[in-house]
PDB file of C-alpha atoms in Angstrom:
ATOM      1  CA  MET T  57       0.000   0.000   0.000  1.00 49.00           C
ATOM      2  CA  SER T  58       1.377   3.400  -0.880  1.00 63.00           C
ATOM      3  CA  GLU T  59       1.988   6.197   1.580  1.00 81.00           C
ATOM      4  CA  ARG T  60      -0.924   8.564   2.114  1.00 86.00           C
ATOM      5  CA  TRP T  61      -0.580  11.875   0.307  1.00 91.00           C
ATOM      6  CA  LYS T  62      -0.516  14.953   2.542  1.00 92.00           C
ATOM      7  CA  PRO T  63      -1.107  18.315   0.911  1.00 95.00           C
ATOM      8  CA  GLU T  64       1.314  21.092   1.677  1.00 95.00           C
ATOM      9  CA  VAL T  65      -0.027  24.432   2.888  1.00 95.00           C
ATOM     10  CA  GLY T  66      -1.550  26.157  -0.143  1.00 96.00           C
ATOM     11  CA  ASP T  67      -2.035  22.915  -2.118  1.00 96.00           C
ATOM     12  CA  PHE T  68      -5.332  22.333  -3.862  1.00 97.00           C
ATOM     13  CA  TYR T  69      -7.084  19.083  -2.806  1.00 97.00           C
ATOM     14  CA  TYR T  70     -10.457  17.324  -2.962  1.00 98.00           C
ATOM     15  CA  PHE T  71     -12.552  15.886  -0.149  1.00 97.00           C
ATOM     16  CA  VAL T  72     -15.848  14.048   0.282  1.00 96.00           C
ATOM     17  CA  SER T  73     -18.402  16.189   2.128  1.00 94.00           C
ATOM     18  CA  THR T  74     -20.800  14.806   4.722  1.00 92.00           C
ATOM     19  CA  ALA T  75     -23.511  15.106   2.055  1.00 92.00           C
ATOM     20  CA  GLY T  76     -21.494  12.856  -0.281  1.00 92.00           C
ATOM     21  CA  ASP T  77     -20.362  15.608  -2.633  1.00 95.00           C
ATOM     22  CA  ILE T  78     -16.787  15.840  -3.881  1.00 97.00           C
ATOM     23  CA  LEU T  79     -15.539  19.345  -3.238  1.00 97.00           C
ATOM     24  CA  PRO T  80     -12.270  21.214  -3.821  1.00 97.00           C
ATOM     25  CA  ASP T  81     -10.418  23.221  -1.196  1.00 97.00           C
ATOM     26  CA  THR T  82      -7.009  24.692  -0.438  1.00 96.00           C
ATOM     27  CA  PHE T  83      -5.011  23.129   2.410  1.00 96.00           C
ATOM     28  CA  LYS T  84      -4.416  25.529   5.299  1.00 93.00           C
ATOM     29  CA  ASP T  85      -2.313  24.990   8.408  1.00 86.00           C
ATOM     30  CA  TYR T  86      -4.509  27.217  10.558  1.00 86.00           C
ATOM     31  CA  CYS T  87      -7.791  25.625   9.479  1.00 84.00           C
ATOM     32  CA  ASP T  88      -9.323  22.883  11.616  1.00 90.00           C
ATOM     33  CA  SER T  89     -11.273  21.574   8.595  1.00 93.00           C
ATOM     34  CA  SER T  90      -8.110  20.975   6.556  1.00 93.00           C
ATOM     35  CA  GLN T  91      -6.341  19.284   9.454  1.00 91.00           C
ATOM     36  CA  SER T  92      -9.376  17.171  10.348  1.00 93.00           C
ATOM     37  CA  ARG T  93      -9.905  16.034   6.753  1.00 95.00           C
ATOM     38  CA  PHE T  94      -6.300  14.897   6.542  1.00 94.00           C
ATOM     39  CA  ALA T  95      -6.452  13.165   9.938  1.00 93.00           C
ATOM     40  CA  HIS T  96      -9.529  11.211   8.804  1.00 92.00           C
ATOM     41  CA  GLY T  97      -8.152  10.218   5.398  1.00 92.00           C
ATOM     42  CA  ASN T  98     -10.309  12.676   3.488  1.00 95.00           C
ATOM     43  CA  CYS T  99      -7.712  14.624   1.442  1.00 96.00           C
ATOM     44  CA  PHE T 100      -7.236  13.545  -2.161  1.00 96.00           C
ATOM     45  CA  LYS T 101      -4.887  14.804  -4.839  1.00 96.00           C
ATOM     46  CA  THR T 102      -7.432  14.292  -7.633  1.00 96.00           C
ATOM     47  CA  GLU T 103     -11.188  14.291  -8.004  1.00 96.00           C
ATOM     48  CA  GLU T 104     -10.933  10.702  -9.284  1.00 94.00           C
ATOM     49  CA  GLU T 105      -9.237   9.545  -6.058  1.00 93.00           C
ATOM     50  CA  ALA T 106     -11.986  11.198  -4.014  1.00 94.00           C
ATOM     51  CA  GLN T 107     -14.626   9.511  -6.190  1.00 91.00           C
ATOM     52  CA  LYS T 108     -13.015   6.086  -5.637  1.00 86.00           C
ATOM     53  CA  GLU T 109     -13.153   6.620  -1.879  1.00 86.00           C
ATOM     54  CA  LEU T 110     -16.788   7.717  -2.040  1.00 88.00           C
ATOM     55  CA  ASP T 111     -17.647   4.669  -4.158  1.00 83.00           C
ATOM     56  CA  ARG T 112     -15.806   2.400  -1.700  1.00 78.00           C
ATOM     57  CA  LYS T 113     -17.703   3.824   1.256  1.00 82.00           C
ATOM     58  CA  LEU T 114     -21.049   3.475  -0.522  1.00 82.00           C
ATOM     59  CA  ALA T 115     -20.330  -0.143  -1.523  1.00 76.00           C
ATOM     60  CA  GLU T 116     -19.164  -1.001   1.977  1.00 76.00           C
ATOM     61  CA  GLN T 117     -22.319   0.490   3.482  1.00 80.00           C
ATOM     62  CA  GLU T 118     -24.488  -1.374   0.974  1.00 80.00           C
ATOM     63  CA  LEU T 119     -22.835  -4.640   2.002  1.00 77.00           C
ATOM     64  CA  LEU T 120     -23.146  -3.825   5.722  1.00 78.00           C
ATOM     65  CA  ASP T 121     -26.834  -3.029   5.215  1.00 83.00           C
ATOM     66  CA  LEU T 122     -27.330  -6.591   3.923  1.00 80.00           C
ATOM     67  CA  CYS T 123     -25.699  -8.177   7.001  1.00 78.00           C
ATOM     68  CA  ASP T 124     -28.274 -10.035   9.091  1.00 79.00           C
ATOM     69  CA  TRP T 125     -26.137 -11.982  11.576  1.00 77.00           C
ATOM     70  CA  GLU T 126     -27.434 -11.932  15.145  1.00 76.00           C
ATOM     71  CA  GLY T 127     -25.109 -14.417  16.814  1.00 71.00           C
ATOM     72  CA  GLY T 128     -24.418 -18.127  16.561  1.00 69.00           C
ATOM     73  CA  ALA T 129     -22.896 -19.725  13.484  1.00 68.00           C
ATOM     74  CA  CYS T 130     -22.453 -17.403  10.575  1.00 72.00           C
ATOM     75  CA  ALA T 131     -21.506 -17.142   6.936  1.00 73.00           C
ATOM     76  CA  GLU T 132     -19.051 -14.469   5.798  1.00 72.00           C
ATOM     77  CA  VAL T 133     -18.329 -12.834   2.481  1.00 70.00           C
ATOM     78  CA  MET T 134     -14.571 -13.158   2.172  1.00 68.00           C
ATOM     79  CA  TYR T 135     -11.990 -12.191  -0.448  1.00 66.00           C
ATOM     80  CA  ASP T 136      -9.993 -15.194  -1.690  1.00 67.00           C
ATOM     81  CA  PHE T 137      -6.507 -13.883  -2.467  1.00 67.00           C
ATOM     82  CA  MET T 138      -5.491 -17.091  -4.282  1.00 71.00           C
ATOM     83  CA  ASP T 139      -8.459 -17.082  -6.684  1.00 72.00           C
ATOM     84  CA  LYS T 140      -8.754 -13.270  -6.614  1.00 67.00           C
ATOM     85  CA  LYS T 141     -12.498 -13.308  -6.080  1.00 69.00           C
ATOM     86  CA  PHE T 142     -15.104 -12.952  -3.357  1.00 69.00           C
ATOM     87  CA  SER T 143     -16.747 -16.065  -1.975  1.00 70.00           C
ATOM     88  CA  VAL T 144     -18.979 -17.234   0.865  1.00 72.00           C
ATOM     89  CA  ASP T 145     -17.161 -18.823   3.797  1.00 69.00           C
ATOM     90  CA  TYR T 146     -18.763 -20.581   6.757  1.00 65.00           C
ATOM     91  CA  ALA T 147     -17.339 -19.937  10.196  1.00 58.00           C
ATOM     92  CA  CYS T 148     -18.260 -20.357  13.820  1.00 48.00           C
ATOM     93  CA  THR T 149     -18.754 -17.362  16.085  1.00 51.00           C
ATOM     94  CA  LYS T 150     -15.194 -17.513  17.451  1.00 49.00           C
ATOM     95  CA  SER T 151     -13.655 -17.086  14.014  1.00 53.00           C
ATOM     96  CA  CYS T 152     -16.024 -14.475  12.576  1.00 55.00           C
ATOM     97  CA  TYR T 153     -13.642 -11.550  12.318  1.00 61.00           C
ATOM     98  CA  SER T 154     -15.195  -9.985   9.257  1.00 65.00           C
ATOM     99  CA  PRO T 155     -17.739  -7.187   9.700  1.00 69.00           C
ATOM    100  CA  TYR T 156     -19.647  -8.799   6.796  1.00 71.00           C
ATOM    101  CA  ARG T 157     -21.490 -11.569   8.667  1.00 74.00           C
ATOM    102  CA  PHE T 158     -24.699 -13.241   7.583  1.00 78.00           C
ATOM    103  CA  ALA T 159     -27.192 -15.605   9.174  1.00 78.00           C
ATOM    104  CA  GLY T 160     -26.786 -18.181   6.438  1.00 77.00           C
ATOM    105  CA  LYS T 161     -25.832 -19.081   2.919  1.00 76.00           C
ATOM    106  CA  GLU T 162     -28.864 -17.433   1.296  1.00 79.00           C
ATOM    107  CA  SER T 163     -28.289 -13.977   2.744  1.00 80.00           C
ATOM    108  CA  ALA T 164     -24.522 -14.227   2.187  1.00 78.00           C
ATOM    109  CA  GLN T 165     -25.153 -15.176  -1.447  1.00 79.00           C
ATOM    110  CA  LYS T 166     -27.424 -12.131  -1.843  1.00 80.00           C
ATOM    111  CA  ALA T 167     -24.555  -9.945  -0.637  1.00 78.00           C
ATOM    112  CA  LEU T 168     -22.173 -11.714  -3.009  1.00 76.00           C
ATOM    113  CA  ASP T 169     -24.592 -11.062  -5.880  1.00 78.00           C
ATOM    114  CA  THR T 170     -24.592  -7.384  -4.893  1.00 77.00           C
ATOM    115  CA  LEU T 171     -20.796  -7.384  -5.103  1.00 72.00           C
ATOM    116  CA  ASP T 172     -21.076  -8.983  -8.555  1.00 69.00           C
ATOM    117  CA  GLU T 173     -23.348  -6.126  -9.658  1.00 68.00           C
ATOM    118  CA  ILE T 174     -20.820  -3.580  -8.391  1.00 61.00           C
ATOM    119  CA  GLU T 175     -18.029  -5.539 -10.088  1.00 60.00           C
ATOM    120  CA  THR T 176     -19.886  -5.410 -13.416  1.00 57.00           C
ATOM    121  CA  VAL T 177     -19.862  -1.625 -13.252  1.00 51.00           C
ATOM    122  CA  LEU T 178     -16.306  -1.219 -11.956  1.00 49.00           C
ATOM    123  CA  GLY T 179     -14.267  -4.046 -13.424  1.00 49.00           C
ATOM    124  CA  ASP T 180     -12.588  -7.111 -11.971  1.00 48.00           C
ATOM    125  CA  SER T 181     -12.772  -8.516  -8.445  1.00 46.00           C
ATOM    126  CA  GLU T 182      -9.235  -7.465  -7.595  1.00 46.00           C
ATOM    127  CA  SER T 183     -10.063  -3.806  -8.196  1.00 45.00           C
ATOM    128  CA  ILE T 184     -13.162  -4.258  -6.020  1.00 45.00           C
ATOM    129  CA  ALA T 185     -10.925  -5.644  -3.282  1.00 46.00           C
ATOM    130  CA  VAL T 186      -8.466  -2.790  -3.621  1.00 41.00           C
ATOM    131  CA  TYR T 187     -10.783   0.160  -4.075  1.00 40.00           C
ATOM    132  CA  ARG T 188     -13.862  -0.985  -2.218  1.00 43.00           C
ATOM    133  CA  PHE T 189     -12.593  -2.779   0.809  1.00 46.00           C
ATOM    134  CA  ASN T 190      -8.901  -1.880   1.084  1.00 43.00           C
ATOM    135  CA  LEU T 191      -7.997  -5.574   1.172  1.00 40.00           C
ATOM    136  CA  LEU T 192      -4.732  -5.479  -0.757  1.00 34.00           C
TER     137      LEU T 192
END
């Protein structure tokens, strides 16, 4: 993973607003907004980088909204680094480390289908893993 870009004072940058808009600004050392945006990973060199982050957040929230796990055994949507694709994995409660937990195969498959729809728009699974879920 590459080092995070930090704007210098006076540099032009983009950020994602709380309303989900991509906006430009100039980095200031005396401005709490500039410092806070950087501290929270919300300073981007290009509009395209800001858009990728917004898309990642939206996809992640869409997947989290589909999670229906309430305890007990669960199914997880996992990224398989060997096959470079997402898949459904079954795990017990002690090994469920993923935030993407589902009550069973059917709901996990629905989430996987949602990822496939996103993948169709954006490209291959590896780019989904990189840009959507910061897995690589």
